[in-house]
């Protein structure tokens, strides 16, 4: 764990993983508002008292869950170390749009996470963990951009601002998609539904190509960035 | 009204304006969760029964309020007609970041609106109006980009995707800022607090400059885009 949010440090790693994955499934199935310790326990096939024993309250468990999401993200980034900066950047960007074989988890989990995030202004523990997660995401994007500049692969840009743009654009696109996710697809909701892939493609055209210094070769960039 | 969301079409324009502005102030003051018809009535200096008479339920009033936000946005865009495409584009982008003299309304209203938006998956009337608002914002950005291309001022790009990127990036930056808005500014929350201006500056560097065909002149673009 990169965070000290878990109250009971003695929870074995494999039990922790199991309970965190059960929390993910329970959030997808019930959303944030209807999430209960019982439902997480049911998903895990464990007792509710075990959850309370290891994590304390539901709120504390969710802070631990946010820390778990950050760990997972950092593991994914670390696994790309040694790859070319443009590959690492594209890999992370692609991770933020729905998979071809996504069965609705992107929308369901995206909505639950958005609901959890809107609790942050009213809850210091959520706020601190969420701020830490998001700063880490921005920082990892910025690190990769700085690596690319140092290696002479990327043009010299403001790495922090560029990272903020990449993260905010895909975060905003997810927000826009998940809030209309209950709609029957029609012309109006379609642009929101397509926002993550549209934004991913536009980031390829305007940002990745620019970093690589070939931003006038737009046709290939658009094709490459499309789903 | 560009929308038929107001149940009572006979509400006089000036009363409608007054009540919608009172709704805005009540949302800033109390947030979405603690918004009541009484609090809106108090802000307007009117009776609660007048609100119910004109709009029906609080939910119907909020749908009318979302339609009012769209009207105000479209008025702002219309007021720029005849200006150069790059000026119109920059004007709209600047409208989506906090003003220098903002006294906290950007954060308070941004949070209330985010909370309202997360209700959309559970409420068809909210969802339809929100989808309509967001599609209109995307469409207006795309129209301006298409105008610029037709006038030969902008390079040929996919106007819809570019519009999606602009809107999603500033929407995501607002989300990231408002959810940590209760924090004391420290290193971690700072990057979220600065996200709208950072993203605005990055959009100038990567998108506006690219549209204008001078994206290699980065130094001046960054300066121009900064607050």
PDB file of N, CA, C and O in Angstrom, chain A residues 73 75-80 83-97 141 144 200:
ATOM      1  N   UNK A  73      -3.355   1.871 -10.159  1.00  0.00           N
ATOM      2  CA  UNK A  73      -2.926   2.782 -11.221  1.00  0.00           C
ATOM      3  C   UNK A  73      -1.395   2.841 -11.280  1.00  0.00           C
ATOM      4  O   UNK A  73      -0.801   2.725 -12.362  1.00  0.00           O
ATOM      5  N   UNK A  75       0.778   0.679 -10.198  1.00  0.00           N
ATOM      6  CA  UNK A  75       1.319  -0.604 -10.680  1.00  0.00           C
ATOM      7  C   UNK A  75       1.295  -0.662 -12.215  1.00  0.00           C
ATOM      8  O   UNK A  75       2.240  -1.114 -12.841  1.00  0.00           O
ATOM      9  N   UNK A  76       0.150  -0.196 -12.774  1.00  0.00           N
ATOM     10  CA  UNK A  76       0.024  -0.198 -14.239  1.00  0.00           C
ATOM     11  C   UNK A  76       1.092   0.682 -14.880  1.00  0.00           C
ATOM     12  O   UNK A  76       1.691   0.317 -15.885  1.00  0.00           O
ATOM     13  N   UNK A  77       1.297   1.871 -14.294  1.00  0.00           N
ATOM     14  CA  UNK A  77       2.306   2.779 -14.842  1.00  0.00           C
ATOM     15  C   UNK A  77       3.691   2.158 -14.708  1.00  0.00           C
ATOM     16  O   UNK A  77       4.484   2.158 -15.659  1.00  0.00           O
ATOM     17  N   UNK A  78       3.982   1.598 -13.528  1.00  0.00           N
ATOM     18  CA  UNK A  78       5.302   1.003 -13.287  1.00  0.00           C
ATOM     19  C   UNK A  78       5.589  -0.135 -14.267  1.00  0.00           C
ATOM     20  O   UNK A  78       6.732  -0.337 -14.672  1.00  0.00           O
ATOM     21  N   UNK A  79       4.539  -0.872 -14.635  1.00  0.00           N
ATOM     22  CA  UNK A  79       4.716  -2.007 -15.553  1.00  0.00           C
ATOM     23  C   UNK A  79       5.168  -1.554 -16.939  1.00  0.00           C
ATOM     24  O   UNK A  79       5.666  -2.355 -17.723  1.00  0.00           O
ATOM     25  N   UNK A  80       4.974  -0.270 -17.252  1.00  0.00           N
ATOM     26  CA  UNK A  80       5.373   0.228 -18.579  1.00  0.00           C
ATOM     27  C   UNK A  80       6.779   0.817 -18.569  1.00  0.00           C
ATOM     28  O   UNK A  80       7.260   1.280 -19.602  1.00  0.00           O
ATOM     29  N   UNK A  83       9.492   1.219 -21.497  1.00  0.00           N
ATOM     30  CA  UNK A  83       8.886   1.430 -22.815  1.00  0.00           C
ATOM     31  C   UNK A  83       9.158   2.867 -23.282  1.00  0.00           C
ATOM     32  O   UNK A  83       9.504   3.733 -22.485  1.00  0.00           O
ATOM     33  N   UNK A  84       8.958   3.097 -24.568  1.00  0.00           N
ATOM     34  CA  UNK A  84       9.155   4.442 -25.119  1.00  0.00           C
ATOM     35  C   UNK A  84       8.104   5.392 -24.542  1.00  0.00           C
ATOM     36  O   UNK A  84       6.962   4.979 -24.311  1.00  0.00           O
ATOM     37  N   UNK A  85       8.495   6.659 -24.284  1.00  0.00           N
ATOM     38  CA  UNK A  85       7.561   7.623 -23.679  1.00  0.00           C
ATOM     39  C   UNK A  85       6.231   7.724 -24.430  1.00  0.00           C
ATOM     40  O   UNK A  85       5.177   7.802 -23.789  1.00  0.00           O
ATOM     41  N   UNK A  86       6.261   7.715 -25.774  1.00  0.00           N
ATOM     42  CA  UNK A  86       4.992   7.871 -26.501  1.00  0.00           C
ATOM     43  C   UNK A  86       4.098   6.640 -26.335  1.00  0.00           C
ATOM     44  O   UNK A  86       2.875   6.758 -26.296  1.00  0.00           O
ATOM     45  N   UNK A  87       4.738   5.457 -26.192  1.00  0.00           N
ATOM     46  CA  UNK A  87       3.950   4.240 -25.927  1.00  0.00           C
ATOM     47  C   UNK A  87       3.316   4.291 -24.544  1.00  0.00           C
ATOM     48  O   UNK A  87       2.156   3.922 -24.357  1.00  0.00           O
ATOM     49  N   UNK A  88       4.104   4.738 -23.563  1.00  0.00           N
ATOM     50  CA  UNK A  88       3.610   4.817 -22.181  1.00  0.00           C
ATOM     51  C   UNK A  88       2.446   5.806 -22.107  1.00  0.00           C
ATOM     52  O   UNK A  88       1.439   5.554 -21.453  1.00  0.00           O
ATOM     53  N   UNK A  89       2.606   6.940 -22.781  1.00  0.00           N
ATOM     54  CA  UNK A  89       1.564   7.969 -22.771  1.00  0.00           C
ATOM     55  C   UNK A  89       0.286   7.433 -23.403  1.00  0.00           C
ATOM     56  O   UNK A  89      -0.807   7.554 -22.838  1.00  0.00           O
ATOM     57  N   UNK A  90       0.421   6.798 -24.561  1.00  0.00           N
ATOM     58  CA  UNK A  90      -0.766   6.258 -25.244  1.00  0.00           C
ATOM     59  C   UNK A  90      -1.427   5.152 -24.429  1.00  0.00           C
ATOM     60  O   UNK A  90      -2.647   5.051 -24.387  1.00  0.00           O
ATOM     61  N   UNK A  91      -0.622   4.349 -23.770  1.00  0.00           N
ATOM     62  CA  UNK A  91      -1.161   3.279 -22.929  1.00  0.00           C
ATOM     63  C   UNK A  91      -2.033   3.863 -21.820  1.00  0.00           C
ATOM     64  O   UNK A  91      -3.161   3.416 -21.595  1.00  0.00           O
ATOM     65  N   UNK A  92      -1.540   4.893 -21.147  1.00  0.00           N
ATOM     66  CA  UNK A  92      -2.308   5.508 -20.056  1.00  0.00           C
ATOM     67  C   UNK A  92      -3.581   6.182 -20.570  1.00  0.00           C
ATOM     68  O   UNK A  92      -4.641   6.090 -19.951  1.00  0.00           O
ATOM     69  N   UNK A  93      -3.462   6.870 -21.697  1.00  0.00           N
ATOM     70  CA  UNK A  93      -4.637   7.538 -22.275  1.00  0.00           C
ATOM     71  C   UNK A  93      -5.698   6.503 -22.657  1.00  0.00           C
ATOM     72  O   UNK A  93      -6.887   6.684 -22.395  1.00  0.00           O
ATOM     73  N   UNK A  94      -5.234   5.402 -23.260  1.00  0.00           N
ATOM     74  CA  UNK A  94      -6.172   4.347 -23.681  1.00  0.00           C
ATOM     75  C   UNK A  94      -6.879   3.717 -22.479  1.00  0.00           C
ATOM     76  O   UNK A  94      -8.027   3.287 -22.586  1.00  0.00           O
ATOM     77  N   UNK A  95      -6.193   3.663 -21.328  1.00  0.00           N
ATOM     78  CA  UNK A  95      -6.770   3.089 -20.110  1.00  0.00           C
ATOM     79  C   UNK A  95      -7.947   3.913 -19.599  1.00  0.00           C
ATOM     80  O   UNK A  95      -8.742   3.434 -18.792  1.00  0.00           O
ATOM     81  N   UNK A  96      -8.032   5.177 -20.032  1.00  0.00           N
ATOM     82  CA  UNK A  96      -9.079   6.064 -19.524  1.00  0.00           C
ATOM     83  C   UNK A  96     -10.331   6.113 -20.410  1.00  0.00           C
ATOM     84  O   UNK A  96     -11.239   6.901 -20.149  1.00  0.00           O
ATOM     85  N   UNK A  97     -10.353   5.312 -21.459  1.00  0.00           N
ATOM     86  CA  UNK A  97     -11.572   5.236 -22.293  1.00  0.00           C
ATOM     87  C   UNK A  97     -12.127   3.813 -22.204  1.00  0.00           C
ATOM     88  O   UNK A  97     -11.397   2.878 -21.859  1.00  0.00           O
ATOM     89  N   UNK A 141       1.573  11.396 -15.500  1.00  0.00           N
ATOM     90  CA  UNK A 141       1.535  11.910 -16.882  1.00  0.00           C
ATOM     91  C   UNK A 141       2.700  12.887 -17.105  1.00  0.00           C
ATOM     92  O   UNK A 141       3.404  12.810 -18.115  1.00  0.00           O
ATOM     93  N   UNK A 144       6.138  11.191 -17.458  1.00  0.00           N
ATOM     94  CA  UNK A 144       6.343  10.562 -18.768  1.00  0.00           C
ATOM     95  C   UNK A 144       6.670  11.630 -19.818  1.00  0.00           C
ATOM     96  O   UNK A 144       7.557  11.446 -20.663  1.00  0.00           O
ATOM     97  N   UNK A 200     -10.324  11.178 -26.802  1.00  0.00           N
ATOM     98  CA  UNK A 200      -9.072  10.417 -26.960  1.00  0.00           C
ATOM     99  C   UNK A 200      -8.473  10.675 -28.346  1.00  0.00           C
ATOM    100  O   UNK A 200      -7.259  10.892 -28.480  1.00  0.00           O
TER     101      UNK A 200
END
